[in-house]
PDB file of C-alpha atoms and ligand atoms in Angstrom:
ATOM      1  CA  MET A  12     112.879  91.278 119.676  1.00 81.00           C
ATOM      2  CA  ASP A  13     114.781  88.052 119.010  1.00 92.00           C
ATOM      3  CA  TYR A  14     112.454  85.174 118.212  1.00 98.00           C
ATOM      4  CA  THR A  15     113.274  81.475 118.517  1.00 98.00           C
ATOM      5  CA  THR A  16     110.290  80.199 116.507  1.00 98.00           C
ATOM      6  CA  LEU A  17     109.938  82.925 113.860  1.00 98.00           C
ATOM      7  CA  LYS A  18     112.038  84.515 111.142  1.00 98.00           C
ATOM      8  CA  THR A  19     110.822  87.950 110.168  1.00 98.00           C
ATOM      9  CA  LYS A  20     111.553  90.351 107.350  1.00 98.00           C
ATOM     10  CA  LYS A  21     109.960  93.094 105.298  1.00 97.00           C
ATOM     11  CA  ASP A  22     109.691  93.674 101.576  1.00 98.00           C
ATOM     12  CA  GLY A  23     108.754  97.353 101.441  1.00 97.00           C
ATOM     13  CA  GLU A  24     105.419  97.629 103.211  1.00 97.00           C
ATOM     14  CA  ILE A  25     104.824  93.863 103.250  1.00 98.00           C
ATOM     15  CA  ALA A  26     105.811  91.874 106.345  1.00 98.00           C
ATOM     16  CA  ILE A  27     106.894  88.259 105.874  1.00 98.00           C
ATOM     17  CA  VAL A  28     106.965  85.880 108.820  1.00 98.00           C
ATOM     18  CA  THR A  29     108.361  82.361 108.537  1.00 98.00           C
ATOM     19  CA  ILE A  30     107.336  79.876 111.215  1.00 98.00           C
ATOM     20  CA  SER A  31     110.617  78.173 112.029  1.00 98.00           C
ATOM     21  CA  ARG A  32     110.958  75.064 114.166  1.00 98.00           C
ATOM     22  CA  PRO A  33     112.187  72.819 111.354  1.00 96.00           C
ATOM     23  CA  ASP A  34     113.210  69.943 113.685  1.00 97.00           C
ATOM     24  CA  SER A  35     109.530  69.407 114.495  1.00 98.00           C
ATOM     25  CA  LEU A  36     108.160  70.508 111.104  1.00 98.00           C
ATOM     26  CA  ASN A  37     107.270  73.909 112.624  1.00 98.00           C
ATOM     27  CA  ALA A  38     104.847  72.415 115.161  1.00 98.00           C
ATOM     28  CA  LEU A  39     103.074  75.090 117.201  1.00 98.00           C
ATOM     29  CA  ASN A  40     104.065  75.228 120.876  1.00 98.00           C
ATOM     30  CA  SER A  41     103.491  77.726 123.711  1.00 97.00           C
ATOM     31  CA  THR A  42     106.650  79.646 122.839  1.00 98.00           C
ATOM     32  CA  PHE A  43     105.370  80.081 119.284  1.00 98.00           C
ATOM     33  CA  PHE A  44     102.085  81.549 120.529  1.00 98.00           C
ATOM     34  CA  LYS A  45     103.904  84.012 122.828  1.00 98.00           C
ATOM     35  CA  GLU A  46     106.276  85.057 120.077  1.00 98.00           C
ATOM     36  CA  PHE A  47     103.626  85.261 117.375  1.00 98.00           C
ATOM     37  CA  ASN A  48     101.482  87.549 119.564  1.00 98.00           C
ATOM     38  CA  ALA A  49     104.541  89.712 120.249  1.00 98.00           C
ATOM     39  CA  TYR A  50     105.167  89.809 116.498  1.00 98.00           C
ATOM     40  CA  LEU A  51     101.574  90.926 115.849  1.00 98.00           C
ATOM     41  CA  ASP A  52     102.105  93.650 118.503  1.00 98.00           C
ATOM     42  CA  SER A  53     105.200  94.782 116.599  1.00 97.00           C
ATOM     43  CA  ILE A  54     103.224  94.981 113.346  1.00 97.00           C
ATOM     44  CA  ASP A  55     100.607  97.150 115.095  1.00 95.00           C
ATOM     45  CA  LYS A  56     103.348  99.422 116.450  1.00 96.00           C
ATOM     46  CA  ASP A  57     105.212  99.599 113.127  1.00 95.00           C
ATOM     47  CA  GLY A  58     102.293 101.456 111.516  1.00 91.00           C
ATOM     48  CA  ASN A  59     103.838 100.967 108.073  1.00 95.00           C
ATOM     49  CA  VAL A  60     102.889  97.341 107.369  1.00 98.00           C
ATOM     50  CA  LYS A  61     100.213  97.054 104.706  1.00 97.00           C
ATOM     51  CA  ALA A  62     100.081  93.266 104.235  1.00 98.00           C
ATOM     52  CA  LEU A  63     101.338  90.127 105.966  1.00 98.00           C
ATOM     53  CA  VAL A  64     102.565  86.920 104.317  1.00 98.00           C
ATOM     54  CA  ILE A  65     102.971  83.810 106.498  1.00 99.00           C
ATOM     55  CA  THR A  66     105.028  80.809 105.409  1.00 98.00           C
ATOM     56  CA  GLY A  67     106.970  77.884 106.917  1.00 98.00           C
ATOM     57  CA  ASP A  68     110.637  76.931 107.128  1.00 98.00           C
ATOM     58  CA  GLY A  69     111.818  73.811 105.272  1.00 96.00           C
ATOM     59  CA  LYS A  70     109.497  71.130 103.924  1.00 94.00           C
ATOM     60  CA  ALA A  71     106.502  71.981 106.118  1.00 98.00           C
ATOM     61  CA  PHE A  72     104.221  74.951 106.471  1.00 98.00           C
ATOM     62  CA  ILE A  73     103.188  73.723 109.935  1.00 98.00           C
ATOM     63  CA  ALA A  74     102.636  70.052 110.859  1.00 98.00           C
ATOM     64  CA  GLY A  75     100.162  70.882 113.627  1.00 98.00           C
ATOM     65  CA  ALA A  76     100.186  71.699 117.293  1.00 98.00           C
ATOM     66  CA  ASP A  77     103.208  70.314 119.152  1.00 98.00           C
ATOM     67  CA  ILE A  78     102.182  66.772 120.105  1.00 98.00           C
ATOM     68  CA  ALA A  79     105.146  66.386 122.484  1.00 98.00           C
ATOM     69  CA  GLU A  80     104.015  69.458 124.440  1.00 97.00           C
ATOM     70  CA  MET A  81     100.342  68.426 124.444  1.00 98.00           C
ATOM     71  CA  GLN A  82     100.889  64.842 125.488  1.00 97.00           C
ATOM     72  CA  ASN A  83     100.931  65.448 129.259  1.00 96.00           C
ATOM     73  CA  MET A  84      98.375  68.233 129.422  1.00 98.00           C
ATOM     74  CA  SER A  85      95.463  68.072 131.850  1.00 98.00           C
ATOM     75  CA  LYS A  86      91.929  68.900 130.740  1.00 98.00           C
ATOM     76  CA  ASP A  87      92.316  72.488 132.072  1.00 98.00           C
ATOM     77  CA  GLU A  88      95.660  72.923 130.332  1.00 98.00           C
ATOM     78  CA  GLY A  89      94.131  71.560 127.118  1.00 97.00           C
ATOM     79  CA  PHE A  90      91.321  74.116 127.409  1.00 98.00           C
ATOM     80  CA  GLN A  91      93.853  76.929 127.875  1.00 97.00           C
ATOM     81  CA  PHE A  92      95.969  75.685 124.927  1.00 97.00           C
ATOM     82  CA  SER A  93      92.861  75.691 122.737  1.00 98.00           C
ATOM     83  CA  LYS A  94      91.840  79.197 123.880  1.00 98.00           C
ATOM     84  CA  THR A  95      95.355  80.543 123.302  1.00 98.00           C
ATOM     85  CA  GLY A  96      95.280  79.201 119.741  1.00 98.00           C
ATOM     86  CA  GLN A  97      91.731  80.396 119.094  1.00 98.00           C
ATOM     87  CA  ASN A  98      92.442  83.899 120.436  1.00 98.00           C
ATOM     88  CA  THR A  99      95.662  84.189 118.457  1.00 98.00           C
ATOM     89  CA  PHE A 100      94.022  83.080 115.214  1.00 98.00           C
ATOM     90  CA  LEU A 101      91.018  85.368 115.836  1.00 98.00           C
ATOM     91  CA  ARG A 102      93.458  88.222 116.263  1.00 98.00           C
ATOM     92  CA  LEU A 103      95.140  87.231 112.988  1.00 98.00           C
ATOM     93  CA  GLU A 104      91.796  87.012 111.192  1.00 97.00           C
ATOM     94  CA  ASN A 105      90.764  90.451 112.481  1.00 96.00           C
ATOM     95  CA  LEU A 106      93.942  92.322 111.485  1.00 97.00           C
ATOM     96  CA  ASN A 107      92.955  95.238 109.310  1.00 94.00           C
ATOM     97  CA  ILE A 108      95.582  94.367 106.705  1.00 97.00           C
ATOM     98  CA  PRO A 109      95.375  91.484 104.228  1.00 98.00           C
ATOM     99  CA  VAL A 110      96.986  88.267 105.482  1.00 98.00           C
ATOM    100  CA  ILE A 111      98.138  85.626 102.978  1.00 98.00           C
ATOM    101  CA  ALA A 112      99.165  82.067 103.874  1.00 98.00           C
ATOM    102  CA  ALA A 113     101.977  80.965 101.529  1.00 98.00           C
ATOM    103  CA  ILE A 114     101.800  77.219 102.028  1.00 98.00           C
ATOM    104  CA  ASN A 115     105.057  75.466 101.221  1.00 98.00           C
ATOM    105  CA  GLY A 116     104.325  71.909 102.401  1.00 98.00           C
ATOM    106  CA  TYR A 117     102.447  70.156 105.214  1.00 98.00           C
ATOM    107  CA  ALA A 118      99.608  72.277 106.618  1.00 98.00           C
ATOM    108  CA  LEU A 119      98.178  69.826 109.121  1.00 98.00           C
ATOM    109  CA  GLY A 120      96.053  70.209 112.231  1.00 98.00           C
ATOM    110  CA  GLY A 121      96.874  73.559 113.844  1.00 98.00           C
ATOM    111  CA  GLY A 122      98.848  74.481 110.702  1.00 98.00           C
ATOM    112  CA  CYS A 123      95.771  74.011 108.565  1.00 98.00           C
ATOM    113  CA  GLU A 124      93.828  75.996 111.179  1.00 98.00           C
ATOM    114  CA  LEU A 125      96.308  78.884 111.061  1.00 98.00           C
ATOM    115  CA  ALA A 126      96.059  78.914 107.256  1.00 98.00           C
ATOM    116  CA  LEU A 127      92.251  78.971 107.496  1.00 98.00           C
ATOM    117  CA  ALA A 128      92.458  82.100 109.688  1.00 98.00           C
ATOM    118  CA  CYS A 129      94.350  83.950 106.927  1.00 98.00           C
ATOM    119  CA  ASP A 130      92.373  85.913 104.329  1.00 98.00           C
ATOM    120  CA  PHE A 131      93.318  83.449 101.604  1.00 98.00           C
ATOM    121  CA  ARG A 132      95.790  80.717 100.850  1.00 98.00           C
ATOM    122  CA  ILE A 133      98.355  80.271  98.054  1.00 98.00           C
ATOM    123  CA  SER A 134      99.952  76.815  97.975  1.00 98.00           C
ATOM    124  CA  ASN A 135     102.881  75.360  96.123  1.00 98.00           C
ATOM    125  CA  ASN A 136     102.501  71.968  94.469  1.00 97.00           C
ATOM    126  CA  TYR A 137     103.908  70.236  97.574  1.00 97.00           C
ATOM    127  CA  GLY A 138     101.132  71.614  99.798  1.00 98.00           C
ATOM    128  CA  LYS A 139      99.403  68.930 101.877  1.00 98.00           C
ATOM    129  CA  PHE A 140      96.328  69.650 103.955  1.00 98.00           C
ATOM    130  CA  GLY A 141      94.562  67.715 106.643  1.00 98.00           C
ATOM    131  CA  LEU A 142      93.074  67.569 110.108  1.00 98.00           C
ATOM    132  CA  PRO A 143      94.607  64.351 111.486  1.00 98.00           C
ATOM    133  CA  GLU A 144      93.568  65.028 115.098  1.00 98.00           C
ATOM    134  CA  PRO A 145      91.100  62.127 115.528  1.00 98.00           C
ATOM    135  CA  GLY A 146      93.972  59.703 114.904  1.00 98.00           C
ATOM    136  CA  LEU A 147      95.560  61.194 118.039  1.00 98.00           C
ATOM    137  CA  GLY A 148      92.281  60.926 119.933  1.00 98.00           C
ATOM    138  CA  LEU A 149      91.755  64.691 119.630  1.00 98.00           C
ATOM    139  CA  ILE A 150      89.827  67.235 117.546  1.00 98.00           C
ATOM    140  CA  PRO A 151      91.025  70.541 116.057  1.00 98.00           C
ATOM    141  CA  GLY A 152      90.969  73.153 118.826  1.00 98.00           C
ATOM    142  CA  TYR A 153      92.047  76.431 117.200  1.00 98.00           C
ATOM    143  CA  GLY A 154      88.825  77.272 115.367  1.00 98.00           C
ATOM    144  CA  GLY A 155      89.360  74.883 112.450  1.00 97.00           C
ATOM    145  CA  THR A 156      86.146  72.904 112.935  1.00 97.00           C
ATOM    146  CA  GLN A 157      84.165  76.106 112.437  1.00 97.00           C
ATOM    147  CA  ARG A 158      86.278  77.867 109.800  1.00 97.00           C
ATOM    148  CA  LEU A 159      86.611  74.854 107.500  1.00 98.00           C
ATOM    149  CA  SER A 160      82.865  74.227 107.255  1.00 96.00           C
ATOM    150  CA  ARG A 161      82.186  77.912 106.616  1.00 96.00           C
ATOM    151  CA  LEU A 162      84.884  78.081 103.931  1.00 97.00           C
ATOM    152  CA  SER A 163      84.438  74.777 102.182  1.00 97.00           C
ATOM    153  CA  GLY A 164      81.025  73.489 103.230  1.00 97.00           C
ATOM    154  CA  LEU A 165      79.771  71.041 105.821  1.00 97.00           C
ATOM    155  CA  GLY A 166      80.397  67.933 103.698  1.00 97.00           C
ATOM    156  CA  ASN A 167      84.056  68.742 103.021  1.00 97.00           C
ATOM    157  CA  ALA A 168      84.670  69.688 106.669  1.00 98.00           C
ATOM    158  CA  LEU A 169      83.107  66.471 107.941  1.00 98.00           C
ATOM    159  CA  PHE A 170      84.859  64.389 105.282  1.00 97.00           C
ATOM    160  CA  LEU A 171      88.320  65.827 105.984  1.00 97.00           C
ATOM    161  CA  SER A 172      88.056  65.872 109.762  1.00 97.00           C
ATOM    162  CA  LEU A 173      86.390  62.480 110.239  1.00 98.00           C
ATOM    163  CA  THR A 174      88.725  60.652 107.850  1.00 98.00           C
ATOM    164  CA  GLY A 175      91.810  62.617 108.964  1.00 97.00           C
ATOM    165  CA  GLN A 176      92.859  62.142 105.340  1.00 96.00           C
ATOM    166  CA  MET A 177      95.622  64.284 103.847  1.00 98.00           C
ATOM    167  CA  ILE A 178      94.835  65.970 100.527  1.00 98.00           C
ATOM    168  CA  ASP A 179      97.191  67.569  98.039  1.00 98.00           C
ATOM    169  CA  SER A 180      97.092  71.148  96.807  1.00 98.00           C
ATOM    170  CA  ALA A 181      95.053  70.290  93.665  1.00 98.00           C
ATOM    171  CA  GLU A 182      92.327  68.728  95.803  1.00 98.00           C
ATOM    172  CA  ALA A 183      92.474  71.644  98.264  1.00 98.00           C
ATOM    173  CA  LEU A 184      92.007  74.008  95.313  1.00 98.00           C
ATOM    174  CA  ARG A 185      89.004  72.026  94.134  1.00 98.00           C
ATOM    175  CA  MET A 186      87.478  72.221  97.638  1.00 98.00           C
ATOM    176  CA  GLY A 187      88.027  75.992  97.799  1.00 98.00           C
ATOM    177  CA  ILE A 188      90.469  75.649 100.685  1.00 98.00           C
ATOM    178  CA  VAL A 189      93.285  77.247  98.686  1.00 98.00           C
ATOM    179  CA  GLN A 190      92.756  79.936  96.100  1.00 98.00           C
ATOM    180  CA  LYS A 191      95.792  79.348  93.884  1.00 98.00           C
ATOM    181  CA  VAL A 192      98.496  76.697  93.366  1.00 98.00           C
ATOM    182  CA  VAL A 193     101.914  77.675  91.998  1.00 98.00           C
ATOM    183  CA  ASP A 194     105.314  76.039  91.415  1.00 97.00           C
ATOM    184  CA  ALA A 195     107.441  75.750  94.548  1.00 97.00           C
ATOM    185  CA  SER A 196     110.015  78.223  93.209  1.00 96.00           C
ATOM    186  CA  GLU A 197     107.276  80.816  92.646  1.00 98.00           C
ATOM    187  CA  LEU A 198     105.453  80.615  95.982  1.00 98.00           C
ATOM    188  CA  LEU A 199     106.921  83.579  97.813  1.00 98.00           C
ATOM    189  CA  ASN A 200     107.177  85.832  94.735  1.00 98.00           C
ATOM    190  CA  GLU A 201     103.610  85.065  93.737  1.00 98.00           C
ATOM    191  CA  SER A 202     102.349  85.735  97.292  1.00 98.00           C
ATOM    192  CA  LEU A 203     104.248  89.033  97.403  1.00 98.00           C
ATOM    193  CA  ASP A 204     102.965  90.018  93.943  1.00 98.00           C
ATOM    194  CA  ILE A 205      99.391  89.394  95.065  1.00 98.00           C
ATOM    195  CA  ALA A 206      99.999  91.413  98.252  1.00 98.00           C
ATOM    196  CA  LYS A 207     101.456  94.259  96.152  1.00 98.00           C
ATOM    197  CA  LYS A 208      98.362  94.300  93.941  1.00 98.00           C
ATOM    198  CA  ILE A 209      96.143  94.583  97.022  1.00 98.00           C
ATOM    199  CA  ILE A 210      98.007  97.338  98.829  1.00 97.00           C
ATOM    200  CA  VAL A 211      97.730  99.863  95.993  1.00 97.00           C
ATOM    201  CA  HIS A 212      93.998  99.945  96.714  1.00 98.00           C
ATOM    202  CA  GLY A 213      92.329 102.400  99.071  1.00 98.00           C
ATOM    203  CA  PRO A 214      93.435 101.459 102.599  1.00 96.00           C
ATOM    204  CA  ASN A 215      90.017 102.201 104.072  1.00 97.00           C
ATOM    205  CA  ALA A 216      88.344 100.220 101.290  1.00 98.00           C
ATOM    206  CA  ILE A 217      90.512  97.211 102.228  1.00 97.00           C
ATOM    207  CA  ILE A 218      89.566  97.530 105.908  1.00 97.00           C
ATOM    208  CA  ALA A 219      85.885  97.870 104.952  1.00 98.00           C
ATOM    209  CA  LEU A 220      86.017  94.830 102.644  1.00 98.00           C
ATOM    210  CA  LYS A 221      87.495  92.591 105.317  1.00 97.00           C
ATOM    211  CA  LYS A 222      84.928  93.824 107.831  1.00 97.00           C
ATOM    212  CA  VAL A 223      81.894  93.506 105.565  1.00 98.00           C
ATOM    213  CA  ILE A 224      82.805  90.060 104.219  1.00 97.00           C
ATOM    214  CA  ARG A 225      83.957  88.594 107.541  1.00 96.00           C
ATOM    215  CA  GLU A 226      81.303  90.130 109.818  1.00 96.00           C
ATOM    216  CA  GLY A 227      78.579  89.857 107.169  1.00 97.00           C
ATOM    217  CA  ASN A 228      79.212  86.127 106.935  1.00 93.00           C
ATOM    218  CA  LYS A 229      78.142  85.776 110.572  1.00 93.00           C
ATOM    219  CA  LEU A 230      74.980  87.911 110.230  1.00 97.00           C
ATOM    220  CA  ASP A 231      71.463  87.449 109.001  1.00 97.00           C
ATOM    221  CA  LEU A 232      71.462  88.440 105.273  1.00 98.00           C
ATOM    222  CA  ASN A 233      69.415  91.641 105.683  1.00 98.00           C
ATOM    223  CA  LYS A 234      71.700  92.826 108.489  1.00 98.00           C
ATOM    224  CA  ALA A 235      74.694  91.981 106.295  1.00 98.00           C
ATOM    225  CA  TYR A 236      73.284  94.141 103.466  1.00 98.00           C
ATOM    226  CA  ASP A 237      72.799  96.993 105.964  1.00 98.00           C
ATOM    227  CA  LEU A 238      76.424  96.606 107.068  1.00 98.00           C
ATOM    228  CA  GLU A 239      77.529  96.715 103.408  1.00 98.00           C
ATOM    229  CA  SER A 240      75.576  99.952 102.760  1.00 98.00           C
ATOM    230  CA  LYS A 241      76.940 101.523 105.944  1.00 98.00           C
ATOM    231  CA  GLU A 242      80.563 100.715 105.102  1.00 98.00           C
ATOM    232  CA  PHE A 243      80.055 101.647 101.420  1.00 98.00           C
ATOM    233  CA  SER A 244      78.706 105.066 102.389  1.00 98.00           C
ATOM    234  CA  LYS A 245      81.508 105.749 104.908  1.00 98.00           C
ATOM    235  CA  LEU A 246      84.013 105.508 102.054  1.00 98.00           C
ATOM    236  CA  PHE A 247      82.483 108.653 100.507  1.00 98.00           C
ATOM    237  CA  GLU A 248      84.174 110.492 103.370  1.00 98.00           C
ATOM    238  CA  SER A 249      87.533 108.684 103.153  1.00 98.00           C
ATOM    239  CA  ASP A 250      89.079 106.909 100.126  1.00 98.00           C
ATOM    240  CA  GLY A 251      86.182 107.276  97.682  1.00 98.00           C
ATOM    241  CA  PRO A 252      86.554 110.940  96.611  1.00 98.00           C
ATOM    242  CA  GLU A 253      90.279 110.592  95.832  1.00 98.00           C
ATOM    243  CA  GLY A 254      89.892 107.178  94.127  1.00 98.00           C
ATOM    244  CA  MET A 255      87.106 108.361  91.817  1.00 98.00           C
ATOM    245  CA  LYS A 256      88.761 111.739  91.122  1.00 98.00           C
ATOM    246  CA  ALA A 257      92.034 109.991  90.209  1.00 98.00           C
ATOM    247  CA  PHE A 258      90.177 107.659  87.823  1.00 98.00           C
ATOM    248  CA  LEU A 259      88.491 110.570  86.051  1.00 98.00           C
ATOM    249  CA  GLU A 260      91.771 112.511  85.889  1.00 98.00           C
ATOM    250  CA  LYS A 261      93.523 109.375  84.493  1.00 98.00           C
ATOM    251  CA  ARG A 262      96.156 109.254  87.263  1.00 98.00           C
ATOM    252  CA  LYS A 263      97.069 107.036  90.194  1.00 97.00           C
ATOM    253  CA  PRO A 264      95.270 107.835  93.446  1.00 98.00           C
ATOM    254  CA  ASN A 265      97.191 109.474  96.249  1.00 97.00           C
ATOM    255  CA  TRP A 266      95.566 107.975  99.333  1.00 95.00           C
ATOM    256  CA  ASN A 267      97.163 110.459 101.716  1.00 82.00           C
TER     257      ASN A 267
HETATM  258  N1  LIG B 317     104.291  67.829 116.900  1.00 90.61           N
HETATM  259  C1  LIG B 317     105.508  67.532 117.365  1.00 90.61           C
HETATM  260  N2  LIG B 317     106.483  67.014 116.584  1.00 90.61           N
HETATM  261  C2  LIG B 317     106.189  66.804 115.296  1.00 90.61           C
HETATM  262  C3  LIG B 317     104.941  67.091 114.751  1.00 90.61           C
HETATM  263  C4  LIG B 317     103.953  67.637 115.611  1.00 90.61           C
HETATM  264  N3  LIG B 317     102.743  67.980 115.181  1.00 90.61           N
HETATM  265  N4  LIG B 317     104.944  66.755 113.448  1.00 90.61           N
HETATM  266  C5  LIG B 317     106.185  66.277 113.181  1.00 90.61           C
HETATM  267  N5  LIG B 317     106.937  66.301 114.303  1.00 90.61           N
HETATM  268  C6  LIG B 317     108.324  65.866 114.445  1.00 90.61           C
HETATM  269  C7  LIG B 317     108.451  64.347 114.399  1.00 90.61           C
HETATM  270  O1  LIG B 317     108.151  63.780 115.651  1.00 90.61           O
HETATM  271  C8  LIG B 317     109.892  64.197 113.979  1.00 90.61           C
HETATM  272  O2  LIG B 317     110.707  64.392 115.099  1.00 90.61           O
HETATM  273  P1  LIG B 317     112.029  63.473 115.325  1.00 90.61           P
HETATM  274  O3  LIG B 317     112.927  63.795 114.152  1.00 90.61           O
HETATM  275  O4  LIG B 317     112.566  63.936 116.630  1.00 90.61           O
HETATM  276  O5  LIG B 317     111.567  62.054 115.304  1.00 90.61           O
HETATM  277  C9  LIG B 317     110.112  65.392 113.044  1.00 90.61           C
HETATM  278  O6  LIG B 317     109.082  66.314 113.340  1.00 90.61           O
HETATM  279  C10 LIG B 317     110.021  65.022 111.583  1.00 90.61           C
HETATM  280  O7  LIG B 317     108.792  64.360 111.383  1.00 90.61           O
HETATM  281  P2  LIG B 317     108.645  62.922 110.668  1.00 90.61           P
HETATM  282  O8  LIG B 317     107.364  62.320 111.130  1.00 90.61           O
HETATM  283  O9  LIG B 317     109.884  62.127 110.870  1.00 90.61           O
HETATM  284  O10 LIG B 317     108.577  63.403 109.143  1.00 90.61           O
HETATM  285  P3  LIG B 317     107.878  62.620 107.940  1.00 90.61           P
HETATM  286  O11 LIG B 317     108.283  63.372 106.712  1.00 90.61           O
HETATM  287  O12 LIG B 317     108.154  61.163 108.019  1.00 90.61           O
HETATM  288  O13 LIG B 317     106.294  62.803 108.178  1.00 90.61           O
HETATM  289  C11 LIG B 317     104.280  64.068 108.714  1.00 90.61           C
HETATM  290  C12 LIG B 317     105.695  64.080 108.082  1.00 90.61           C
HETATM  291  C13 LIG B 317     103.790  65.505 108.715  1.00 90.61           C
HETATM  292  C14 LIG B 317     103.360  63.179 107.883  1.00 90.61           C
HETATM  293  C15 LIG B 317     104.366  63.509 110.161  1.00 90.61           C
HETATM  294  O14 LIG B 317     105.406  64.197 110.843  1.00 90.61           O
HETATM  295  C16 LIG B 317     103.116  63.678 110.964  1.00 90.61           C
HETATM  296  O15 LIG B 317     102.163  62.927 110.773  1.00 90.61           O
HETATM  297  N6  LIG B 317     103.092  64.661 111.900  1.00 90.61           N
HETATM  298  C17 LIG B 317     101.978  64.870 112.803  1.00 90.61           C
HETATM  299  C18 LIG B 317     100.816  65.523 112.114  1.00 90.61           C
HETATM  300  C19 LIG B 317      99.668  65.714 113.074  1.00 90.61           C
HETATM  301  O16 LIG B 317      99.094  64.758 113.589  1.00 90.61           O
HETATM  302  N7  LIG B 317      99.315  66.987 113.322  1.00 90.61           N
HETATM  303  C20 LIG B 317      98.220  67.333 114.166  1.00 90.61           C
HETATM  304  C21 LIG B 317      98.701  67.598 115.541  1.00 90.61           C
HETATM  305  S1  LIG B 317      97.346  68.031 116.612  1.00 90.61           S
END
């Protein structure tokens, strides 16, 4: 499929998608959401994608939802626009492959929210983060109010969203919003290297980790421990035997 808001490529088994509307700093509009969902469909169908890296075109990662498109929305249209974003980012969060945000510049509003729905975030030293919505008379509507407080704590979420203040990548690292900051020239290579280190692991172990950490985070602690034991034990009938045998035989595992 030809996309107007995305550039897509693959590096071996790693898919790379670049959000590309540089004239509006990659602001997220309805066309983006349609195309991004179609792109996620294509990853499902491909069957040979083991990790996804998301980045932005030009000087921005994503400068938020498209303000020009939102400006004339009714309350019902606003509700739908929020649900479309929430559902898309939930889908992204629940992919059973690792998803890395490679943040190359402004990650504001909906852009920050998309990054928060990824498994983790690598930023270059130009990364800028913020939830400026209250300055527009709005609030984040794509899950960001909930994800930010769970990731970085209530105080940081309230501080960033109430002030609408932009922070740089060093501050985002300190708040636990990004996991690593690298030089601009290294961003994509570093993100791909990290993805490559992940995908040599047992594929079922990766799926189980995402499930246990993400679902467990929403559960009562005892239920979360039960989920961990259940998923741990299931691996004794999938990746576990080969992974442990390969270790003891001093060779690389063959997951097939
Ligand atoms: N929606 C629609 N258009 C946007 C946009 C957004 N979220 N963010 C930037 N743009 C557009 C600008 O309107 C401008 O368009 P123009 O060239 O037709 O005038 C273009 O992108 C470049 O942006 P500009 O503001 O000139 O760049 P800058 O380097 O001076 O400032 C930002 C960069 C990110 C600080 C500034 O663009 C900004 O504050 N954007 C909005 C951020 C925001 O509130 N996001 C939350 C939305 S809910």
